[in-house]
Amino acid sequence: MRLEACNLEFGVWSLEFGAWSLEFGVWSLELAASFSTFAIMIQYDEPLFRPPSEAYSFILQVTLGCAWNKCAFCEMYSSKQFHTRKEEDIFADIDSMQPYANHYRKVFLADGNAMVLSFDKLSRILDKLNEKFPRLTRVSAYALPKDIEAKTDEELQQLAAKGLKLLYVGIESGDDELLGRINKSENYESTAMALKRARAAGIKLSVMILNGLGGKNYSHQHALNSAKVVNEIQPEFLSTLVLSYPYDEDHFAKKFDGEFIPLNTIELIAEMKVFIENLELESTVFRSDHASNYLVLRGNFPRDKQEMLNRINAVLDDPANAKLREEWMRGL
């Protein structure tokens, strides 16, 4: 079994939100056996991605691919043409899990932005999940801010009441200029407005910022404005990943609107310092321990902010003796 594959049959791993890494590589024999069994029952349309925190969840594909799928940095769904799955096929997958229903408390709705589905369809899927999974405590999904914005406050509240408790949102950056250059389709205002509405409706948020996304030319404004938008949203969970190049650096640079000069390892960590210095969060769990990160940071804001800055400063003050993740360990 390759480390980046959670299970060869199940084939679930994540490039953007959590490539398989040793930190997340905890699987029980019982669950692995279950996955091997229902992998035969459910035919997934691969590649299939999920966040690291959904390692023990039932993964249910309700859409295939990403409805936007034009971001310069992302190749996750480049092999797929986006479409929504038929409701009867989704329900058939749920029904096939009946023998294992008591094993699962969490369900993750794949693919790239399941929240794009209409309120009515999402509502029926949640009703079906609640009917079939007696121990269900949380349903989660990837989402784009525009997916949230397309639903009324009342609809968001009803989805939360039916179990949609967590949305994963790749903010990437809070800098409008950079968001335009990577063709993100969102800006500071649209992101902040939509995500604050989701939180107000009772849906928790796990947001992600891409370290190094703007290269040298946009590093400072990327760090400052990313901290600014995160401060405005006040998400329950925050993570940072390092920009990766699945099809090499030149491929990304050609898709980037402007000159892209990549940051070296120390410059990436210096950018993280500016970002963390400017975070003013009331109660947020922070993780920078994805396989792409050179410096592993974990903590809670505001309690551990200074401790994390101390770790960053130790690296910047003495790079030669910094204990950073080796390239071969980054699993990309």
mmCIF file of C-alpha atoms in Angstrom:
data_model
loop_
_atom_site.group_PDB
_atom_site.id
_atom_site.type_symbol
_atom_site.label_atom_id
_atom_site.label_comp_id
_atom_site.label_asym_id
_atom_site.label_seq_id
_atom_site.Cartn_x
_atom_site.Cartn_y
_atom_site.Cartn_z
ATOM 1 C CA MET A 1 0.000 0.000 0.000
ATOM 2 C CA ARG A 2 1.346 3.437 -0.901
ATOM 3 C CA LEU A 3 1.332 5.931 1.967
ATOM 4 C CA GLU A 4 -0.715 8.484 0.077
ATOM 5 C CA ALA A 5 -3.544 6.029 -0.462
ATOM 6 C CA CYS A 6 -5.736 5.537 2.570
ATOM 7 C CA ASN A 7 -6.931 2.230 1.163
ATOM 8 C CA LEU A 8 -6.104 0.817 -2.255
ATOM 9 C CA GLU A 9 -9.682 -0.164 -3.028
ATOM 10 C CA PHE A 10 -11.237 2.887 -1.453
ATOM 11 C CA GLY A 11 -8.698 5.176 -3.114
ATOM 12 C CA VAL A 12 -9.347 8.272 -1.012
ATOM 13 C CA TRP A 13 -6.641 10.869 -0.580
ATOM 14 C CA SER A 14 -6.434 14.631 -0.799
ATOM 15 C CA LEU A 15 -3.955 16.857 -2.588
ATOM 16 C CA GLU A 16 -5.270 20.281 -1.707
ATOM 17 C CA PHE A 17 -6.756 19.661 1.736
ATOM 18 C CA GLY A 18 -4.640 16.898 3.127
ATOM 19 C CA ALA A 19 -2.385 14.640 1.112
ATOM 20 C CA TRP A 20 -1.882 11.444 3.035
ATOM 21 C CA SER A 21 0.810 12.072 5.637
ATOM 22 C CA LEU A 22 2.149 10.264 8.653
ATOM 23 C CA GLU A 23 0.333 12.659 10.958
ATOM 24 C CA PHE A 24 -3.028 11.555 9.584
ATOM 25 C CA GLY A 25 -2.161 7.934 8.876
ATOM 26 C CA VAL A 26 -4.178 6.315 11.668
ATOM 27 C CA TRP A 27 -6.577 3.677 10.443
ATOM 28 C CA SER A 28 -8.110 0.844 12.457
ATOM 29 C CA LEU A 29 -8.184 -2.668 11.039
ATOM 30 C CA GLU A 30 -11.924 -2.756 11.612
ATOM 31 C CA LEU A 31 -12.558 0.363 9.552
ATOM 32 C CA ALA A 32 -10.121 -0.700 6.849
ATOM 33 C CA ALA A 33 -12.006 -3.964 6.515
ATOM 34 C CA SER A 34 -15.304 -2.094 6.260
ATOM 35 C CA PHE A 35 -13.907 0.178 3.557
ATOM 36 C CA SER A 36 -12.692 -2.811 1.565
ATOM 37 C CA THR A 37 -16.182 -4.281 1.764
ATOM 38 C CA PHE A 38 -18.217 -1.268 0.710
ATOM 39 C CA ALA A 39 -15.689 -0.222 -1.922
ATOM 40 C CA ILE A 40 -17.106 -3.145 -3.866
ATOM 41 C CA MET A 41 -20.666 -1.939 -3.242
ATOM 42 C CA ILE A 42 -20.095 1.716 -4.146
ATOM 43 C CA GLN A 43 -18.492 2.623 -7.455
ATOM 44 C CA TYR A 44 -16.644 5.886 -6.921
ATOM 45 C CA ASP A 45 -15.815 8.191 -9.787
ATOM 46 C CA GLU A 46 -12.110 8.784 -9.194
ATOM 47 C CA PRO A 47 -10.079 10.739 -8.346
ATOM 48 C CA LEU A 48 -11.817 11.125 -5.014
ATOM 49 C CA PHE A 49 -10.667 13.681 -2.454
ATOM 50 C CA ARG A 50 -11.549 14.410 1.155
ATOM 51 C CA PRO A 51 -10.110 16.478 4.028
ATOM 52 C CA PRO A 52 -7.835 14.702 6.551
ATOM 53 C CA SER A 53 -10.396 15.146 9.321
ATOM 54 C CA GLU A 54 -12.881 13.054 7.315
ATOM 55 C CA ALA A 55 -10.686 9.927 7.472
ATOM 56 C CA TYR A 56 -13.344 7.986 9.381
ATOM 57 C CA SER A 57 -16.352 9.381 7.540
ATOM 58 C CA PHE A 58 -18.558 7.749 4.950
ATOM 59 C CA ILE A 59 -17.691 9.505 1.684
ATOM 60 C CA LEU A 60 -20.760 10.096 -0.461
ATOM 61 C CA GLN A 61 -20.317 11.548 -3.951
ATOM 62 C CA VAL A 62 -23.238 13.832 -4.744
ATOM 63 C CA THR A 63 -21.449 15.836 -7.437
ATOM 64 C CA LEU A 64 -18.539 14.914 -9.681
ATOM 65 C CA GLY A 65 -15.699 17.371 -10.145
ATOM 66 C CA CYS A 66 -15.761 21.073 -9.318
ATOM 67 C CA ALA A 67 -18.358 23.521 -10.641
ATOM 68 C CA TRP A 68 -15.691 26.219 -11.160
ATOM 69 C CA ASN A 69 -12.519 24.188 -11.854
ATOM 70 C CA LYS A 70 -10.569 27.143 -13.280
ATOM 71 C CA CYS A 71 -8.247 28.132 -10.419
ATOM 72 C CA ALA A 72 -4.641 28.425 -11.606
ATOM 73 C CA PHE A 73 -3.191 26.480 -8.680
ATOM 74 C CA CYS A 74 -5.636 23.553 -8.552
ATOM 75 C CA GLU A 75 -5.470 20.382 -10.639
ATOM 76 C CA MET A 76 -7.630 18.235 -8.354
ATOM 77 C CA TYR A 77 -10.509 17.798 -10.778
ATOM 78 C CA SER A 78 -8.822 18.624 -14.094
ATOM 79 C CA SER A 79 -9.648 15.136 -15.361
ATOM 80 C CA LYS A 80 -13.381 15.516 -14.672
ATOM 81 C CA GLN A 81 -16.253 17.296 -16.352
ATOM 82 C CA PHE A 82 -18.479 18.666 -13.607
ATOM 83 C CA HIS A 83 -21.975 17.293 -13.224
ATOM 84 C CA THR A 84 -24.392 16.455 -10.453
ATOM 85 C CA ARG A 85 -25.334 12.880 -9.710
ATOM 86 C CA LYS A 86 -28.888 11.641 -10.088
ATOM 87 C CA GLU A 87 -30.771 11.572 -6.823
ATOM 88 C CA GLU A 88 -31.738 7.926 -7.250
ATOM 89 C CA ASP A 89 -28.068 6.957 -7.616
ATOM 90 C CA ILE A 90 -27.131 8.903 -4.491
ATOM 91 C CA PHE A 91 -29.927 7.265 -2.538
ATOM 92 C CA ALA A 92 -28.880 3.842 -3.818
ATOM 93 C CA ASP A 93 -25.377 4.424 -2.393
ATOM 94 C CA ILE A 94 -26.877 5.428 0.940
ATOM 95 C CA ASP A 95 -29.129 2.361 0.988
ATOM 96 C CA SER A 96 -26.170 0.094 0.205
ATOM 97 C CA MET A 97 -24.491 1.291 3.391
ATOM 98 C CA GLN A 98 -27.348 0.103 5.604
ATOM 99 C CA PRO A 99 -25.361 -2.870 7.026
ATOM 100 C CA TYR A 100 -22.653 -0.448 8.181
ATOM 101 C CA ALA A 101 -24.838 2.456 9.254
ATOM 102 C CA ASN A 102 -24.125 2.059 12.966
ATOM 103 C CA HIS A 103 -20.373 2.406 12.338
ATOM 104 C CA TYR A 104 -20.582 5.964 11.043
ATOM 105 C CA ARG A 105 -21.245 9.225 12.811
ATOM 106 C CA LYS A 106 -19.930 11.488 10.066
ATOM 107 C CA VAL A 107 -20.640 11.770 6.350
ATOM 108 C CA PHE A 108 -18.635 13.838 3.879
ATOM 109 C CA LEU A 109 -20.358 14.982 0.680
ATOM 110 C CA ALA A 110 -17.967 14.916 -2.273
ATOM 111 C CA ASP A 111 -16.764 16.104 -4.818
ATOM 112 C CA GLY A 112 -15.329 19.588 -5.102
ATOM 113 C CA ASN A 113 -18.240 21.734 -3.999
ATOM 114 C CA ALA A 114 -21.293 19.684 -3.092
ATOM 115 C CA MET A 115 -22.832 22.824 -1.619
ATOM 116 C CA VAL A 116 -23.571 23.918 -5.198
ATOM 117 C CA LEU A 117 -26.620 21.626 -5.153
ATOM 118 C CA SER A 118 -29.986 23.286 -4.723
ATOM 119 C CA PHE A 119 -31.419 23.642 -1.244
ATOM 120 C CA ASP A 120 -34.191 21.178 -2.077
ATOM 121 C CA LYS A 121 -31.822 18.462 -3.267
ATOM 122 C CA LEU A 122 -29.419 18.929 -0.361
ATOM 123 C CA SER A 123 -32.353 18.844 2.026
ATOM 124 C CA ARG A 124 -33.601 15.533 0.634
ATOM 125 C CA ILE A 125 -30.115 14.020 0.810
ATOM 126 C CA LEU A 126 -29.768 15.090 4.449
ATOM 127 C CA ASP A 127 -33.210 13.629 5.247
ATOM 128 C CA LYS A 128 -32.165 10.336 3.679
ATOM 129 C CA LEU A 129 -28.898 10.266 5.616
ATOM 130 C CA ASN A 130 -30.677 10.979 8.888
ATOM 131 C CA GLU A 131 -33.127 8.191 8.134
ATOM 132 C CA LYS A 132 -30.451 5.597 7.375
ATOM 133 C CA PHE A 133 -27.655 6.540 9.800
ATOM 134 C CA PRO A 134 -29.054 6.452 13.369
ATOM 135 C CA ARG A 135 -25.800 7.664 14.950
ATOM 136 C CA LEU A 136 -25.178 10.509 12.509
ATOM 137 C CA THR A 137 -23.820 13.635 14.211
ATOM 138 C CA ARG A 138 -22.285 15.602 11.333
ATOM 139 C CA VAL A 139 -22.483 16.051 7.584
ATOM 140 C CA SER A 140 -19.819 18.154 5.898
ATOM 141 C CA ALA A 141 -18.794 19.257 2.417
ATOM 142 C CA TYR A 142 -16.438 21.411 0.394
ATOM 143 C CA ALA A 143 -18.012 24.714 -0.635
ATOM 144 C CA LEU A 144 -17.354 27.845 -2.646
ATOM 145 C CA PRO A 145 -18.539 31.152 -1.186
ATOM 146 C CA LYS A 146 -20.896 31.579 -4.159
ATOM 147 C CA ASP A 147 -22.572 28.266 -3.234
ATOM 148 C CA ILE A 148 -23.405 29.680 0.184
ATOM 149 C CA GLU A 149 -24.474 33.022 -1.209
ATOM 150 C CA ALA A 150 -27.003 31.288 -3.484
ATOM 151 C CA LYS A 151 -28.998 30.123 -0.459
ATOM 152 C CA THR A 152 -31.178 32.217 1.823
ATOM 153 C CA ASP A 153 -30.490 32.594 5.529
ATOM 154 C CA GLU A 154 -33.515 30.415 6.285
ATOM 155 C CA GLU A 155 -32.280 27.704 3.910
ATOM 156 C CA LEU A 156 -28.838 27.704 5.516
ATOM 157 C CA GLN A 157 -30.438 27.416 8.942
ATOM 158 C CA GLN A 158 -32.589 24.486 7.795
ATOM 159 C CA LEU A 159 -29.564 22.683 6.313
ATOM 160 C CA ALA A 160 -27.716 23.143 9.592
ATOM 161 C CA ALA A 161 -30.707 21.827 11.540
ATOM 162 C CA LYS A 162 -30.715 18.714 9.335
ATOM 163 C CA GLY A 163 -27.075 17.998 10.126
ATOM 164 C CA LEU A 164 -24.921 20.039 7.723
ATOM 165 C CA LYS A 165 -22.567 21.160 10.475
ATOM 166 C CA LEU A 166 -19.265 21.922 8.720
ATOM 167 C CA LEU A 167 -18.114 23.441 5.433
ATOM 168 C CA TYR A 168 -14.542 23.348 4.141
ATOM 169 C CA VAL A 169 -13.692 26.464 2.141
ATOM 170 C CA GLY A 170 -10.451 27.139 0.324
ATOM 171 C CA ILE A 171 -10.170 30.889 0.699
ATOM 172 C CA GLU A 172 -6.604 30.706 -0.679
ATOM 173 C CA SER A 173 -6.011 34.449 -0.149
ATOM 174 C CA GLY A 174 -7.732 37.560 1.099
ATOM 175 C CA ASP A 175 -5.966 39.749 -1.466
ATOM 176 C CA ASP A 176 -8.212 40.794 -4.345
ATOM 177 C CA GLU A 177 -5.381 41.387 -6.800
ATOM 178 C CA LEU A 178 -3.953 37.926 -6.191
ATOM 179 C CA LEU A 179 -7.382 36.275 -6.296
ATOM 180 C CA GLY A 180 -7.833 37.782 -9.745
ATOM 181 C CA ARG A 181 -4.438 36.588 -10.929
ATOM 182 C CA ILE A 182 -5.195 32.989 -9.952
ATOM 183 C CA ASN A 183 -8.715 33.149 -11.472
ATOM 184 C CA LYS A 184 -10.427 32.279 -8.194
ATOM 185 C CA SER A 185 -13.894 33.661 -9.070
ATOM 186 C CA GLU A 186 -14.223 35.151 -5.577
ATOM 187 C CA ASN A 187 -12.978 38.284 -3.883
ATOM 188 C CA TYR A 188 -12.513 39.502 -0.327
ATOM 189 C CA GLU A 189 -16.051 40.825 0.000
ATOM 190 C CA SER A 190 -17.847 37.828 -1.528
ATOM 191 C CA THR A 191 -15.841 35.424 0.623
ATOM 192 C CA ALA A 192 -16.290 37.287 3.896
ATOM 193 C CA MET A 193 -19.996 37.948 3.359
ATOM 194 C CA ALA A 194 -20.896 34.371 2.436
ATOM 195 C CA LEU A 195 -18.878 32.714 5.175
ATOM 196 C CA LYS A 196 -20.217 35.015 7.885
ATOM 197 C CA ARG A 197 -23.742 34.099 6.766
ATOM 198 C CA ALA A 198 -22.928 30.402 7.082
ATOM 199 C CA ARG A 199 -21.588 30.871 10.600
ATOM 200 C CA ALA A 200 -24.615 32.924 11.585
ATOM 201 C CA ALA A 201 -26.816 30.038 10.400
ATOM 202 C CA GLY A 202 -25.054 27.598 12.712
ATOM 203 C CA ILE A 203 -22.624 26.014 10.234
ATOM 204 C CA LYS A 204 -19.019 25.749 11.351
ATOM 205 C CA LEU A 205 -16.191 26.634 8.976
ATOM 206 C CA SER A 206 -12.816 25.133 8.201
ATOM 207 C CA VAL A 207 -10.922 27.535 5.946
ATOM 208 C CA MET A 208 -7.602 27.248 4.169
ATOM 209 C CA ILE A 209 -4.944 29.736 3.060
ATOM 210 C CA LEU A 210 -2.249 28.853 0.509
ATOM 211 C CA ASN A 211 1.220 29.833 1.694
ATOM 212 C CA GLY A 212 3.383 31.068 -1.196
ATOM 213 C CA LEU A 213 0.457 31.510 -3.582
ATOM 214 C CA GLY A 214 1.591 34.921 -4.860
ATOM 215 C CA GLY A 215 5.318 34.259 -4.980
ATOM 216 C CA LYS A 216 7.741 37.057 -4.105
ATOM 217 C CA ASN A 217 5.874 39.867 -5.828
ATOM 218 C CA TYR A 218 2.657 39.453 -3.834
ATOM 219 C CA SER A 219 3.859 37.781 -0.648
ATOM 220 C CA HIS A 220 3.390 40.657 1.791
ATOM 221 C CA GLN A 221 -0.053 41.751 0.600
ATOM 222 C CA HIS A 222 -1.138 38.102 0.429
ATOM 223 C CA ALA A 223 -0.167 37.535 4.072
ATOM 224 C CA LEU A 224 -1.715 40.767 5.357
ATOM 225 C CA ASN A 225 -5.017 40.545 3.519
ATOM 226 C CA SER A 226 -5.396 36.837 4.189
ATOM 227 C CA ALA A 227 -5.099 37.540 7.908
ATOM 228 C CA LYS A 228 -7.595 40.366 7.497
ATOM 229 C CA VAL A 229 -10.292 38.223 5.858
ATOM 230 C CA VAL A 230 -9.798 35.390 8.344
ATOM 231 C CA ASN A 231 -10.132 37.886 11.203
ATOM 232 C CA GLU A 232 -13.415 39.107 9.772
ATOM 233 C CA ILE A 233 -14.823 35.595 9.352
ATOM 234 C CA GLN A 234 -13.575 34.145 12.685
ATOM 235 C CA PRO A 235 -13.720 30.502 11.508
ATOM 236 C CA GLU A 236 -13.717 27.611 13.954
ATOM 237 C CA PHE A 237 -10.861 25.934 12.058
ATOM 238 C CA LEU A 238 -7.993 27.382 10.024
ATOM 239 C CA SER A 239 -5.228 25.657 8.098
ATOM 240 C CA THR A 240 -2.406 26.644 5.783
ATOM 241 C CA LEU A 241 -0.897 24.604 2.978
ATOM 242 C CA VAL A 242 2.129 25.366 0.849
ATOM 243 C CA LEU A 243 1.529 25.985 -2.846
ATOM 244 C CA SER A 244 2.427 22.834 -4.778
ATOM 245 C CA TYR A 245 3.090 22.164 -8.441
ATOM 246 C CA PRO A 246 1.578 18.813 -9.481
ATOM 247 C CA TYR A 247 2.414 19.543 -13.130
ATOM 248 C CA ASP A 248 5.629 21.468 -12.370
ATOM 249 C CA GLU A 249 6.264 25.112 -11.610
ATOM 250 C CA ASP A 250 6.223 26.287 -15.241
ATOM 251 C CA HIS A 251 2.710 24.907 -15.716
ATOM 252 C CA PHE A 252 1.440 26.988 -12.794
ATOM 253 C CA ALA A 253 3.394 30.084 -13.862
ATOM 254 C CA LYS A 254 1.736 29.989 -17.300
ATOM 255 C CA LYS A 255 -1.709 29.975 -15.692
ATOM 256 C CA PHE A 256 -0.795 32.777 -13.266
ATOM 257 C CA ASP A 257 -1.782 36.210 -14.561
ATOM 258 C CA GLY A 258 1.519 38.029 -14.097
ATOM 259 C CA GLU A 259 5.103 37.306 -13.163
ATOM 260 C CA PHE A 260 5.406 34.470 -10.675
ATOM 261 C CA ILE A 261 8.651 34.154 -8.706
ATOM 262 C CA PRO A 262 8.397 31.253 -6.240
ATOM 263 C CA LEU A 263 9.377 31.640 -2.600
ATOM 264 C CA ASN A 264 12.132 29.479 -1.177
ATOM 265 C CA THR A 265 11.584 27.555 2.045
ATOM 266 C CA ILE A 266 12.715 30.323 4.390
ATOM 267 C CA GLU A 267 10.706 32.937 2.495
ATOM 268 C CA LEU A 268 7.618 30.756 2.833
ATOM 269 C CA ILE A 269 8.125 30.679 6.596
ATOM 270 C CA ALA A 270 8.711 34.438 6.685
ATOM 271 C CA GLU A 271 5.371 34.884 4.909
ATOM 272 C CA MET A 272 3.758 32.693 7.551
ATOM 273 C CA LYS A 273 5.184 34.969 10.228
ATOM 274 C CA VAL A 274 3.454 38.028 8.731
ATOM 275 C CA PHE A 275 0.212 36.075 8.410
ATOM 276 C CA ILE A 276 0.191 34.770 11.991
ATOM 277 C CA GLU A 277 1.370 38.081 13.470
ATOM 278 C CA ASN A 278 -1.707 39.756 12.016
ATOM 279 C CA LEU A 279 -4.257 37.136 13.050
ATOM 280 C CA GLU A 280 -6.656 38.306 15.771
ATOM 281 C CA LEU A 281 -8.858 35.294 16.379
ATOM 282 C CA GLU A 282 -11.165 34.712 19.315
ATOM 283 C CA SER A 283 -11.398 30.910 19.268
ATOM 284 C CA THR A 284 -9.900 29.064 16.318
ATOM 285 C CA VAL A 285 -8.129 25.730 15.998
ATOM 286 C CA PHE A 286 -5.087 26.201 13.750
ATOM 287 C CA ARG A 287 -3.234 23.505 11.832
ATOM 288 C CA SER A 288 -0.284 23.898 9.511
ATOM 289 C CA ASP A 289 0.687 20.237 9.476
ATOM 290 C CA HIS A 290 -0.335 19.149 5.983
ATOM 291 C CA ALA A 291 2.252 17.119 4.078
ATOM 292 C CA SER A 292 3.175 20.224 2.046
ATOM 293 C CA ASN A 293 4.234 22.292 5.074
ATOM 294 C CA TYR A 294 7.941 22.519 5.822
ATOM 295 C CA LEU A 295 7.403 23.798 9.359
ATOM 296 C CA VAL A 296 4.714 21.951 11.288
ATOM 297 C CA LEU A 297 2.616 24.258 13.476
ATOM 298 C CA ARG A 298 -0.379 23.359 15.610
ATOM 299 C CA GLY A 299 -2.222 25.417 18.162
ATOM 300 C CA ASN A 300 -5.321 27.287 19.222
ATOM 301 C CA PHE A 301 -5.862 31.003 18.802
ATOM 302 C CA PRO A 302 -5.413 33.176 20.704
ATOM 303 C CA ARG A 303 -3.745 30.970 23.330
ATOM 304 C CA ASP A 304 -0.852 29.611 21.258
ATOM 305 C CA LYS A 305 -0.187 32.529 18.921
ATOM 306 C CA GLN A 306 3.036 33.654 20.568
ATOM 307 C CA GLU A 307 4.366 30.128 20.906
ATOM 308 C CA MET A 308 3.918 29.570 17.171
ATOM 309 C CA LEU A 309 5.602 32.879 16.396
ATOM 310 C CA ASN A 310 8.482 31.860 18.644
ATOM 311 C CA ARG A 311 8.921 28.673 16.622
ATOM 312 C CA ILE A 312 8.893 30.655 13.376
ATOM 313 C CA ASN A 313 11.412 33.169 14.727
ATOM 314 C CA ALA A 314 13.725 30.353 15.802
ATOM 315 C CA VAL A 315 13.785 29.101 12.208
ATOM 316 C CA LEU A 316 14.313 32.557 10.719
ATOM 317 C CA ASP A 317 17.069 33.374 13.222
ATOM 318 C CA ASP A 318 18.998 30.155 12.575
ATOM 319 C CA PRO A 319 17.905 28.535 9.298
ATOM 320 C CA ALA A 320 20.901 26.180 9.202
ATOM 321 C CA ASN A 321 19.737 24.407 12.347
ATOM 322 C CA ALA A 322 16.008 24.573 11.707
ATOM 323 C CA LYS A 323 14.240 21.240 12.011
ATOM 324 C CA LEU A 324 12.092 21.396 8.910
ATOM 325 C CA ARG A 325 10.306 18.627 7.071
ATOM 326 C CA GLU A 326 12.554 16.996 4.498
ATOM 327 C CA GLU A 327 11.456 17.046 0.858
ATOM 328 C CA TRP A 328 11.057 13.275 0.755
ATOM 329 C CA MET A 329 8.645 13.501 3.707
ATOM 330 C CA ARG A 330 6.336 15.998 2.063
ATOM 331 C CA GLY A 331 4.438 13.261 0.219
ATOM 332 C CA LEU A 332 3.485 15.385 -2.786
#
